[in-house]
Each structure stands twice: as C-alpha cells, then as structure tokens.
XYZ file of N, CA and C in Angstrom:
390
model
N 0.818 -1.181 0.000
C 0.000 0.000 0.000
C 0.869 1.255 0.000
N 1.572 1.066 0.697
C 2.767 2.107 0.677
C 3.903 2.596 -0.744
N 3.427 1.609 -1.619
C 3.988 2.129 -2.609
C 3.235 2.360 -3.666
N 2.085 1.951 -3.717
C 0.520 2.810 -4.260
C 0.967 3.949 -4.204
N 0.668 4.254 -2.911
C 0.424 6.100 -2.299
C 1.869 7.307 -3.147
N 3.360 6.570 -3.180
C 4.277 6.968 -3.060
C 4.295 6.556 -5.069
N 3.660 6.361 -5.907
C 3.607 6.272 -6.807
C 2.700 7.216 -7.189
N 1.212 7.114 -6.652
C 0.433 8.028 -6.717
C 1.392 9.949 -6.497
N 1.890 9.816 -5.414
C 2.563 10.570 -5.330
C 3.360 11.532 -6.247
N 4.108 10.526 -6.868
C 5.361 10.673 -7.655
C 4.477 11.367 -9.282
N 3.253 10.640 -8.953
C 2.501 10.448 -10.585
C 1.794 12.461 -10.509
N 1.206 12.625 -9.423
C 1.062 14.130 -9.550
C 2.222 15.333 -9.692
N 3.489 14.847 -8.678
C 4.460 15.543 -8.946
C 4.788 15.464 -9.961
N 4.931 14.846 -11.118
C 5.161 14.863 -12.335
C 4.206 15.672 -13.257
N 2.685 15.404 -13.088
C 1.704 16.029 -13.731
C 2.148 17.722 -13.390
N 2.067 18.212 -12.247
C 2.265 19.484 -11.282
C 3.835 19.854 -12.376
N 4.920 19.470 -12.433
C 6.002 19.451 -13.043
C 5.805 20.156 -14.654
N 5.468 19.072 -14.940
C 4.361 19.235 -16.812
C 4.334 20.328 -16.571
N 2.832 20.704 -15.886
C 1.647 22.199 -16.275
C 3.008 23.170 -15.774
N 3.970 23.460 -14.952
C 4.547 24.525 -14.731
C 5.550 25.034 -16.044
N 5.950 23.754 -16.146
C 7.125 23.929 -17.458
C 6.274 24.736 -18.702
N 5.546 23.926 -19.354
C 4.199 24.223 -19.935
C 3.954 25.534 -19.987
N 3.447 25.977 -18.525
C 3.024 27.667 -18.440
C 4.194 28.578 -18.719
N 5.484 27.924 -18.047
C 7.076 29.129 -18.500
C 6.943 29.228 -19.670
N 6.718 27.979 -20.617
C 6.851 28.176 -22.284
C 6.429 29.374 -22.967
N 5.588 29.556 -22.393
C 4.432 30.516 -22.928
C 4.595 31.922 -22.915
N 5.816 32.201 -21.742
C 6.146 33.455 -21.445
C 7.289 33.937 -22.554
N 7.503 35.529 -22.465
C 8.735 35.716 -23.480
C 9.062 36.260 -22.885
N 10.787 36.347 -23.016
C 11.807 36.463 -22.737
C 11.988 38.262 -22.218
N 11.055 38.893 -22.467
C 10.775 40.324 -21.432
C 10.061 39.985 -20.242
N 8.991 39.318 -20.499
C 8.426 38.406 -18.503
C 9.049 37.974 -18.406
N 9.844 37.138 -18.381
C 10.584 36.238 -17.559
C 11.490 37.143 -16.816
N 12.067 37.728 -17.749
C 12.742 38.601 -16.964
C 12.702 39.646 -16.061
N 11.809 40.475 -16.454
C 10.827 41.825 -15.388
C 10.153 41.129 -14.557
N 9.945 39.545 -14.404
C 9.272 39.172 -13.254
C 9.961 38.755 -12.157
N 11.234 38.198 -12.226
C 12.731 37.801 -11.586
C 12.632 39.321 -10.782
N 12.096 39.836 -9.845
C 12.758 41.058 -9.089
C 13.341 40.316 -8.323
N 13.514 39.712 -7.494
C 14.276 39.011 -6.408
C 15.825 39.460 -6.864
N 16.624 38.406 -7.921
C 17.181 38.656 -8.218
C 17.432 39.387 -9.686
N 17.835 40.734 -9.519
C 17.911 41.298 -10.689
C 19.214 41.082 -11.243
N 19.355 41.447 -12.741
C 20.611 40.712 -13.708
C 21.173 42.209 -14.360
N 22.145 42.634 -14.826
C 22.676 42.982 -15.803
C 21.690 43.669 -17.154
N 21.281 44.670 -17.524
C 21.024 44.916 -18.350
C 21.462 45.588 -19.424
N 21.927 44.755 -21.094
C 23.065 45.219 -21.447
C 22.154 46.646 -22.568
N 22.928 47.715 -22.182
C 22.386 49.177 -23.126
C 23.377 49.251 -24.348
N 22.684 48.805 -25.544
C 23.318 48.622 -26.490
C 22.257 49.354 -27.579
N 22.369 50.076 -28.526
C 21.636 50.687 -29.143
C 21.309 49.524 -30.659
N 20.108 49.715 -31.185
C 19.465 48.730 -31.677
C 20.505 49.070 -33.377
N 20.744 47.585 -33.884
C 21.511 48.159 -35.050
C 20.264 47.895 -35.910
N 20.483 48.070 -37.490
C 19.743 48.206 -38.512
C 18.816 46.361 -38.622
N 19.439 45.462 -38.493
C 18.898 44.081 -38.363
C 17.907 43.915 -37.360
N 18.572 44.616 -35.821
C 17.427 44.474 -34.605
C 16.234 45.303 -35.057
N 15.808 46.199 -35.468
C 15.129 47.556 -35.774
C 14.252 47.029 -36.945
N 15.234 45.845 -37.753
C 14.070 45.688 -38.799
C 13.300 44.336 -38.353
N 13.857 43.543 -37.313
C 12.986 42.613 -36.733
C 12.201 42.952 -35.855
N 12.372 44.117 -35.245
C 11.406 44.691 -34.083
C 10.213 45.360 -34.465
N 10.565 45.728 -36.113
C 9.083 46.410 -36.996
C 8.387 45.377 -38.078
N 8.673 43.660 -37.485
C 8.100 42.687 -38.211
C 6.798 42.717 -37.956
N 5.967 43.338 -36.768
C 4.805 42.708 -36.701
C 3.485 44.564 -37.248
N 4.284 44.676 -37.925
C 3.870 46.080 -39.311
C 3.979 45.316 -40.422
N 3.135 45.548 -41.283
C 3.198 44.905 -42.655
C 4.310 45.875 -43.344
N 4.311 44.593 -44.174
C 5.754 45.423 -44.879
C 4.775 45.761 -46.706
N 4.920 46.692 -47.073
C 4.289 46.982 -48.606
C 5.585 46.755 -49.369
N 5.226 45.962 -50.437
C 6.463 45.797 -51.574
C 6.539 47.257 -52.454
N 7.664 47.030 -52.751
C 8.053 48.358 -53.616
C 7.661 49.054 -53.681
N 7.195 47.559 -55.105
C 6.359 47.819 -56.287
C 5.219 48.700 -56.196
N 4.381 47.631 -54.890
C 2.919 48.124 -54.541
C 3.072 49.866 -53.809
N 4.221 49.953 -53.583
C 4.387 51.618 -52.851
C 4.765 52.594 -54.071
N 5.437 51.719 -55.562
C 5.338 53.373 -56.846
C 4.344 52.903 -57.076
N 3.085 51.679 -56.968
C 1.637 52.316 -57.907
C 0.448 52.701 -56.623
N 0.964 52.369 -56.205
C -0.294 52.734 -54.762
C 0.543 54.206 -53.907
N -1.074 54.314 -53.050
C -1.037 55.778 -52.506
C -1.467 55.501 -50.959
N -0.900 56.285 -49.643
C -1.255 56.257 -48.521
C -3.379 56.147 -48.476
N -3.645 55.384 -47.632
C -5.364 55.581 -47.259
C -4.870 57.206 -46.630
N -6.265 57.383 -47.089
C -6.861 58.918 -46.080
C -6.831 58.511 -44.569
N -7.768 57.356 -44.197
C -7.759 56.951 -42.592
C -7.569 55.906 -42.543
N -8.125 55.588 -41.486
C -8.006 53.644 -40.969
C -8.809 53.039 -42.110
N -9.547 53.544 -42.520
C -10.159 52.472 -43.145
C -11.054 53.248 -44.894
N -10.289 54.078 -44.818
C -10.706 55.396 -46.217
C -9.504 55.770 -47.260
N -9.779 55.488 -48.635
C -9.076 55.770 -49.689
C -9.006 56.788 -50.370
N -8.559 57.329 -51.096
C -8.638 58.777 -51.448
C -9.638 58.377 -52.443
N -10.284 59.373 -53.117
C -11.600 59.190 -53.894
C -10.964 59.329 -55.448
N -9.304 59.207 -55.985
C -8.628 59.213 -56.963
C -8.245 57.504 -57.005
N -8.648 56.451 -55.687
C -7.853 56.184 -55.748
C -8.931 55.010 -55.172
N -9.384 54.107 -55.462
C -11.310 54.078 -54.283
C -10.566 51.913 -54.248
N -9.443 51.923 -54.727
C -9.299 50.264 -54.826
C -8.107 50.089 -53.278
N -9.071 48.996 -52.161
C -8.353 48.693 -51.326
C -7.079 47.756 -51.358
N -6.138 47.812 -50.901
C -5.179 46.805 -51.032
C -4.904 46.665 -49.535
N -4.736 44.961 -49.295
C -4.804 44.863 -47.462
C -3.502 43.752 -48.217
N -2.402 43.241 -47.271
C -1.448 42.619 -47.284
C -1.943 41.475 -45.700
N -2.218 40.457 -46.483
C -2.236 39.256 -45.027
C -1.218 38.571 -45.283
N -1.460 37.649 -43.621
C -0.676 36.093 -44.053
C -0.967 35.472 -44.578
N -2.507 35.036 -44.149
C -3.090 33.722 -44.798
C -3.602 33.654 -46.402
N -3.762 34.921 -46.602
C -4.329 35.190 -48.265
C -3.817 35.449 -48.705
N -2.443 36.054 -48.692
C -1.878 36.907 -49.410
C -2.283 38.422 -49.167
N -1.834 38.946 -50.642
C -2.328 40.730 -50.753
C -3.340 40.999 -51.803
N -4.235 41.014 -51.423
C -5.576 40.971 -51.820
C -6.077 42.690 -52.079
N -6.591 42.635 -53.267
C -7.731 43.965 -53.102
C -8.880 43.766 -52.979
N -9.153 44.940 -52.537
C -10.992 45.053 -52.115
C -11.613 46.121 -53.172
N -12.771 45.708 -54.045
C -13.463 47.040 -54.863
C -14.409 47.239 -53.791
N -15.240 48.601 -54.312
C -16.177 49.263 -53.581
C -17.580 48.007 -53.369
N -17.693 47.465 -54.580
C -18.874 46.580 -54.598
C -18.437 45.321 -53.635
N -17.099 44.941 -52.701
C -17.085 44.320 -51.860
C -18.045 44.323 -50.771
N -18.739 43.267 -50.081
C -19.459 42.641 -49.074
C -19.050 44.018 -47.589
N -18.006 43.747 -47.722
C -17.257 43.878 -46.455
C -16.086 45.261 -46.891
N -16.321 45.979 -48.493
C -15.194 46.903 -48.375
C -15.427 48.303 -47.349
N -16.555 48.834 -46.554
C -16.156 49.718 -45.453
C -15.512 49.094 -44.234
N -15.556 48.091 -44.212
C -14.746 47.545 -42.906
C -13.535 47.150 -42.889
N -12.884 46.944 -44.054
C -11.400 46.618 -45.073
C -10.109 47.942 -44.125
N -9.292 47.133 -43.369
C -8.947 49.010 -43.608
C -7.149 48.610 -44.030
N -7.155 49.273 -45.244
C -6.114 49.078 -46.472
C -4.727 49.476 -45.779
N -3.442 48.900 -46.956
C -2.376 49.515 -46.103
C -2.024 50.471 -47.240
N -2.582 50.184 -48.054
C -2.339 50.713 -50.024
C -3.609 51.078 -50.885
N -3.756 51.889 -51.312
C -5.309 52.051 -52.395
C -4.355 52.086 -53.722
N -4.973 51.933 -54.463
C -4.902 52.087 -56.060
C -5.990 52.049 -56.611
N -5.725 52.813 -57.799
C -6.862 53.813 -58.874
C -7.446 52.894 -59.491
N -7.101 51.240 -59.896
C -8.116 50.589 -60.430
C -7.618 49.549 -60.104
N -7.982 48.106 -60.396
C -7.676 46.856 -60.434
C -6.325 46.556 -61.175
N -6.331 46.855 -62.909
C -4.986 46.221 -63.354
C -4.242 46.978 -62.647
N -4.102 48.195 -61.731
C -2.610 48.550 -61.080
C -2.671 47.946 -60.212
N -3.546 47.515 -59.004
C -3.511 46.465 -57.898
C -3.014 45.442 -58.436
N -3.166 44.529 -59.813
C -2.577 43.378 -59.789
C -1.284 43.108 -59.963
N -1.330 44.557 -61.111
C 0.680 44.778 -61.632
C 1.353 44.726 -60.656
N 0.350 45.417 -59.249
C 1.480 45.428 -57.864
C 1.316 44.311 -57.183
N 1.055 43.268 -57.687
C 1.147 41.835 -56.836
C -0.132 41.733 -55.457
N -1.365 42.423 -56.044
C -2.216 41.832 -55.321
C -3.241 41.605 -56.336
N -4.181 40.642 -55.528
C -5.082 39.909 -56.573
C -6.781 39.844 -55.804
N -7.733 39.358 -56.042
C -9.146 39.464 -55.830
C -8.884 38.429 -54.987
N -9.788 38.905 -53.858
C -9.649 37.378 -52.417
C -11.059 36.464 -53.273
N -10.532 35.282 -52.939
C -11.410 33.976 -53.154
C -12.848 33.838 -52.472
C-alpha cells in the first residue's frame, strides 16, 4: 500500500512538473525577466543596429516596392482617397488581396495601399480574395 500512495505521489508531482514547465513556455523572454525582481541581472544598453530595428518592426506589414510606386497612402483607418477608391490589405493567410467598392465587407477593409483601379492592384502583386 505504501507504494501505491508513493507512486500516486510521484505520478502528480510529475503532472504538477508538466503544467509549470508548460506555463514558463508561454512566457517571453521580457516576462521572464521583469518578473525575476528578487534577483535582478545585468542589463546590457546597447543601441538597436539596422537588423534588430528591422525585426522589431516585423509585426507592421511590410508593402512591396512595387505596390508603394503604384499605390497611394489611405486617407484613414479604413478610407481611400476618392482618386484612388481600390483597397489593397497585405495578409498572411491570403496573401495581398484587393478590395473594390462593390465588396461585401469593403467599409470595414482598412487598407495599407489604395490604387486607382484593379490592373494597377494586380501589376502590384495583389489579386481578388477567393
């Protein structure tokens, strides 16, 4: 019976083990660290070079060139200039897609690029979502 219990034992400390490791995973490497006050570490002040700076502005879409000599800034979050009325949105999962006005969903679209008609949206490597 005694080694039931001491198995049982062993079998939660392990489960308990799992879920903690598990939950650290999840954290990044700025919590982990700002949460350590106990012991604090070294923080090295190094100014960001051109590589850090362009990985730190990965989670901004990036517009190709191309799509930046035929396309034009939106007016707002979600408004094209009225020269210019074709949405262009850049995803992951679809690609870079345009939106026309007769889209379902084009006031809620909010573009990173407009262009003046379709064949310049496509010349610039976006295409009609599926």
């Amino acid at each position: 019976m005694k080694t039931q219990i001491s198995a049982r034992q062993f079998g939660i400390g392990l489960t308990l083990l799992t879920v903690l490791m598990l939950a650290s995973c999840g954290q990044k490497p700025e919590e982990s660290a700002s949460s350590n006050t106990e012991n604090p570490t070294a923080v090295s002040q190094t100014k960001p070079t051109a590589k850090s700076a362009t990985a730190t502005s990965t989670n901004q879409t990036v517009i190709p060139a191309e799509a930046q000599k035929l396309g034009v800034k939106p007016e707002g979050e979600t408004a094209c200039p009225s020269n210019a009325p074709i949405k262009g949105k850049i995803t992951k999962k679809r690609g870079n897609i345009y939106h026309v006005a007769k889209s379902p969903d084009y006031a809620k679209v909010k573009p990173e690029i407009c262009f003046k008609d379709t064949a310049t949206a496509e010349k610039a490597g976006f295409s009609a979502p599926k």
